[in-house]
């Protein structure tokens, strides 16, 4: 291969991808911008046009036994009594949008507040439209005693099963060994 061919080959392999990167990045920025606009519109609409108000009652926390030493799980609180309030909106597709604030007793039996926005895609698999299943996410912030109540952003999965105004909603907090890996569930009553 001659020097000229090596230069042309190097240009094609290493420089030509740089020419298409701005277009790819612009497309990515457009997708991120569209996602942000959809999210902020949904939060704003749920805040300004609630259809229902909700009472949240924390029900259970469960520390995944495979991810903890037994002496830790033996002393952790798994009955997170507390309370929360929120507001709900159902969109034209039947999906759930909610804004909420909740406080409950954490693993160390200390108060932990959490608040944010939640969204779930809703399925109604039975002929009875009162029964529903949901999968989605929540975005928000929490604060814990063992972290000096510094606000911590959260992005967590949501799942639910509901009938009429009552919903059993849950999430899983991922983590490392002896940290995180917690199933957390609550009841949500719609008024």
mmCIF file of C-alpha atoms in Angstrom, residues 84-168:
data_model
loop_
_atom_site.group_PDB
_atom_site.id
_atom_site.type_symbol
_atom_site.label_atom_id
_atom_site.label_comp_id
_atom_site.label_asym_id
_atom_site.label_seq_id
_atom_site.Cartn_x
_atom_site.Cartn_y
_atom_site.Cartn_z
ATOM 1 C CA UNK A 84 -48.607 10.262 51.977
ATOM 2 C CA UNK A 85 -50.807 12.361 49.760
ATOM 3 C CA UNK A 86 -50.935 12.942 46.043
ATOM 4 C CA UNK A 87 -52.969 13.877 43.042
ATOM 5 C CA UNK A 88 -53.764 11.778 40.002
ATOM 6 C CA UNK A 89 -54.580 12.318 36.360
ATOM 7 C CA UNK A 90 -55.630 9.665 33.834
ATOM 8 C CA UNK A 91 -54.653 10.557 30.269
ATOM 9 C CA UNK A 92 -56.607 9.887 27.064
ATOM 10 C CA UNK A 93 -54.887 6.488 26.703
ATOM 11 C CA UNK A 94 -55.973 5.458 30.209
ATOM 12 C CA UNK A 95 -52.461 5.744 31.660
ATOM 13 C CA UNK A 96 -51.823 6.979 35.201
ATOM 14 C CA UNK A 97 -49.917 10.154 36.100
ATOM 15 C CA UNK A 98 -49.361 11.127 39.728
ATOM 16 C CA UNK A 99 -47.623 13.680 41.909
ATOM 17 C CA UNK A 100 -46.998 12.575 45.486
ATOM 18 C CA UNK A 101 -45.344 13.259 48.837
ATOM 19 C CA UNK A 102 -44.916 10.439 51.318
ATOM 20 C CA UNK A 103 -43.057 9.943 54.604
ATOM 21 C CA UNK A 104 -42.382 6.548 56.153
ATOM 22 C CA UNK A 105 -40.100 4.785 58.624
ATOM 23 C CA UNK A 106 -37.023 3.489 56.786
ATOM 24 C CA UNK A 107 -34.877 0.410 57.432
ATOM 25 C CA UNK A 108 -33.350 2.073 60.506
ATOM 26 C CA UNK A 109 -36.779 3.154 61.791
ATOM 27 C CA UNK A 110 -36.013 6.794 60.929
ATOM 28 C CA UNK A 111 -38.299 9.065 58.932
ATOM 29 C CA UNK A 112 -37.696 9.136 55.185
ATOM 30 C CA UNK A 113 -39.600 11.582 52.970
ATOM 31 C CA UNK A 114 -40.009 10.982 49.247
ATOM 32 C CA UNK A 115 -41.800 13.009 46.626
ATOM 33 C CA UNK A 116 -42.039 13.102 42.891
ATOM 34 C CA UNK A 117 -43.860 12.278 39.704
ATOM 35 C CA UNK A 118 -44.983 8.808 38.660
ATOM 36 C CA UNK A 119 -46.272 7.403 35.390
ATOM 37 C CA UNK A 120 -47.702 3.980 34.598
ATOM 38 C CA UNK A 121 -48.891 2.380 31.386
ATOM 39 C CA UNK A 122 -52.191 0.741 32.351
ATOM 40 C CA UNK A 123 -53.600 -2.543 31.044
ATOM 41 C CA UNK A 124 -57.139 -3.748 31.689
ATOM 42 C CA UNK A 125 -56.905 -7.476 30.864
ATOM 43 C CA UNK A 126 -60.359 -8.452 32.157
ATOM 44 C CA UNK A 127 -63.830 -7.540 30.989
ATOM 45 C CA UNK A 128 -64.225 -5.734 34.328
ATOM 46 C CA UNK A 129 -62.648 -2.316 33.630
ATOM 47 C CA UNK A 130 -62.204 -1.709 37.361
ATOM 48 C CA UNK A 131 -59.308 -4.212 37.408
ATOM 49 C CA UNK A 132 -55.989 -2.903 36.101
ATOM 50 C CA UNK A 133 -52.271 -3.641 35.940
ATOM 51 C CA UNK A 134 -49.594 -0.991 35.563
ATOM 52 C CA UNK A 135 -45.900 -0.676 34.727
ATOM 53 C CA UNK A 136 -43.956 2.574 34.708
ATOM 54 C CA UNK A 137 -41.483 4.728 36.560
ATOM 55 C CA UNK A 138 -41.134 7.421 39.175
ATOM 56 C CA UNK A 139 -38.815 10.428 39.204
ATOM 57 C CA UNK A 140 -38.313 12.301 42.430
ATOM 58 C CA UNK A 141 -36.171 12.924 45.465
ATOM 59 C CA UNK A 142 -35.778 11.336 48.863
ATOM 60 C CA UNK A 143 -33.680 12.066 51.954
ATOM 61 C CA UNK A 144 -32.414 9.698 54.643
ATOM 62 C CA UNK A 145 -31.169 10.106 58.195
ATOM 63 C CA UNK A 146 -28.029 8.047 57.533
ATOM 64 C CA UNK A 147 -27.184 10.390 54.636
ATOM 65 C CA UNK A 148 -27.717 13.558 56.738
ATOM 66 C CA UNK A 149 -31.055 14.251 54.967
ATOM 67 C CA UNK A 150 -29.288 15.470 51.838
ATOM 68 C CA UNK A 151 -31.826 15.284 48.966
ATOM 69 C CA UNK A 152 -31.073 12.348 46.681
ATOM 70 C CA UNK A 153 -32.635 12.083 43.214
ATOM 71 C CA UNK A 154 -34.402 8.820 42.420
ATOM 72 C CA UNK A 155 -35.442 7.151 39.185
ATOM 73 C CA UNK A 156 -37.198 3.900 40.011
ATOM 74 C CA UNK A 157 -39.478 1.375 38.309
ATOM 75 C CA UNK A 158 -43.146 1.161 39.297
ATOM 76 C CA UNK A 159 -45.617 -1.695 39.072
ATOM 77 C CA UNK A 160 -49.177 -1.908 40.327
ATOM 78 C CA UNK A 161 -52.328 -3.928 40.541
ATOM 79 C CA UNK A 162 -55.561 -2.104 41.235
ATOM 80 C CA UNK A 163 -59.301 -2.429 41.472
ATOM 81 C CA UNK A 164 -61.569 0.606 41.504
ATOM 82 C CA UNK A 165 -60.180 3.335 43.765
ATOM 83 C CA UNK A 166 -57.622 1.041 45.491
ATOM 84 C CA UNK A 167 -54.172 0.303 44.078
ATOM 85 C CA UNK A 168 -51.285 -1.765 45.422
#
